Amino acid sequence: MNEDALRDEIVRFGALLYARGLAHGSAGNLSVRLDDGSILVTPTNSSLGFLAPERISKVDAGGRHLGGDPPSKEAFFHLAVYEERPAARAVVHLHSTNAVAVSCLCHADTSNVLPPLTAYHVMRVGKLPLVPYFRPGDRQLAEAVRGFARSHKAMLLANHGPIVAGKTLAEAVHAYEELEETAKLFFLIGERRAAPLTCEAIEDLERHFPS
Ligand code: 13P
């Protein structure tokens, strides 16, 4: 896909996520990586529902602003994910309600903060570690994200929201939606005794659908 088509795709997915209530206000940011290693990323303080293709920011691999409106203050954690995951071509970060609620809970085990309730959660999201809290835009947040990115396609920022990487923007969005749905199921089940997938079932999925 050429750069213009990718700009259009960011606009389309931004509008879809906003229409579905997964993005609100000016929260969240999306990016895609171009062949030369630079990224297209949504501008800071922009609403994902009302993006304009020509205003989407372009940033080089070192974080320098090359064009468009000023980039998301989170561009640095997008770049950290791309550095650690060479196959990733898109990153989605939103503040969707159920996932953010999970990010605000106390977790005894922060290595995986959502149970493997369904096959699609295991296939699309996998283990979801909790990244310690840092202020949005803090470079320390980008470094904390880097520490998890190589071995996880999705992670949850404490008191903030998820980051999900994919080989395409569609793949990253689909995985994000799966994560939000699992968070919704988690609260729907509540105190009732859940029966998550067994280790054998998870290994079987990983064999049949390697990521
Ligand atoms: P930006 O508007 O700078 O992208 O920040 C939004 C956000 O979601 C911060 O976490």
mmCIF file of N, CA and C and ligand atoms in Angstrom, residues 26-29 42-46 71-74 77 93 95 136 160, ligand 1:
data_model
loop_
_atom_site.group_PDB
_atom_site.id
_atom_site.type_symbol
_atom_site.label_atom_id
_atom_site.label_comp_id
_atom_site.label_asym_id
_atom_site.label_seq_id
_atom_site.Cartn_x
_atom_site.Cartn_y
_atom_site.Cartn_z
ATOM 1 N N SER A 26 -10.424 13.291 22.256
ATOM 2 C CA SER A 26 -9.202 13.278 21.443
ATOM 3 C C SER A 26 -8.238 12.212 21.958
ATOM 4 N N ALA A 27 -8.795 11.193 22.627
ATOM 5 C CA ALA A 27 -7.949 10.134 23.180
ATOM 6 C C ALA A 27 -7.566 9.121 22.109
ATOM 7 N N GLY A 28 -6.393 8.535 22.269
ATOM 8 C CA GLY A 28 -5.955 7.448 21.406
ATOM 9 C C GLY A 28 -5.083 7.935 20.267
ATOM 10 N N ASN A 29 -4.314 7.028 19.717
ATOM 11 C CA ASN A 29 -3.487 7.329 18.548
ATOM 12 C C ASN A 29 -3.230 6.064 17.743
ATOM 13 N N THR A 42 -1.130 9.612 14.077
ATOM 14 C CA THR A 42 -2.177 10.638 14.221
ATOM 15 C C THR A 42 -1.626 11.842 14.996
ATOM 16 N N PRO A 43 -2.058 13.056 14.620
ATOM 17 C CA PRO A 43 -1.557 14.266 15.279
ATOM 18 C C PRO A 43 -1.993 14.331 16.749
ATOM 19 N N THR A 44 -1.176 15.016 17.560
ATOM 20 C CA THR A 44 -1.529 15.172 18.970
ATOM 21 C C THR A 44 -2.814 15.977 19.101
ATOM 22 N N ASN A 45 -3.635 15.586 20.058
ATOM 23 C CA ASN A 45 -4.915 16.248 20.358
ATOM 24 C C ASN A 45 -5.930 16.172 19.225
ATOM 25 N N SER A 46 -5.743 15.230 18.300
ATOM 26 C CA SER A 46 -6.745 15.100 17.234
ATOM 27 C C SER A 46 -7.793 14.072 17.666
ATOM 28 N N PRO A 71 3.024 15.625 15.861
ATOM 29 C CA PRO A 71 2.621 14.223 16.098
ATOM 30 C C PRO A 71 2.127 13.956 17.517
ATOM 31 N N SER A 72 1.447 12.841 17.659
ATOM 32 C CA SER A 72 1.041 12.341 18.977
ATOM 33 C C SER A 72 2.216 12.408 19.945
ATOM 34 N N LYS A 73 1.934 12.782 21.188
ATOM 35 C CA LYS A 73 2.993 12.768 22.200
ATOM 36 C C LYS A 73 3.427 11.337 22.510
ATOM 37 N N GLU A 74 2.647 10.359 22.026
ATOM 38 C CA GLU A 74 2.988 8.950 22.252
ATOM 39 C C GLU A 74 3.748 8.356 21.074
ATOM 40 N N PHE A 77 6.416 5.774 21.937
ATOM 41 C CA PHE A 77 6.180 4.355 22.250
ATOM 42 C C PHE A 77 5.790 3.577 20.998
ATOM 43 N N HIS A 93 -3.410 2.433 19.799
ATOM 44 C CA HIS A 93 -3.511 2.729 21.236
ATOM 45 C C HIS A 93 -4.794 3.517 21.456
ATOM 46 N N HIS A 95 -8.244 4.366 24.487
ATOM 47 C CA HIS A 95 -8.657 4.406 25.895
ATOM 48 C C HIS A 95 -10.066 3.823 26.009
ATOM 49 N N PRO A 136 1.303 10.184 30.349
ATOM 50 C CA PRO A 136 1.249 10.108 28.882
ATOM 51 C C PRO A 136 2.319 11.024 28.269
ATOM 52 N N HIS A 160 -4.450 3.627 32.102
ATOM 53 C CA HIS A 160 -4.307 4.339 30.833
ATOM 54 C C HIS A 160 -5.013 3.588 29.695
HETATM 55 P P1 13P B 1 -2.123 12.403 21.710
HETATM 56 O O1 13P B 1 -3.315 13.293 21.442
HETATM 57 O O2 13P B 1 -0.851 13.196 21.902
HETATM 58 O O3 13P B 1 -1.999 11.325 20.650
HETATM 59 O O4 13P B 1 -2.384 11.668 23.074
HETATM 60 C C1 13P B 1 -3.619 10.993 23.221
HETATM 61 C C2 13P B 1 -3.501 9.820 24.105
HETATM 62 O O5 13P B 1 -4.210 8.880 23.913
HETATM 63 C C3 13P B 1 -2.531 9.840 25.213
HETATM 64 O O6 13P B 1 -2.476 8.579 25.795
#
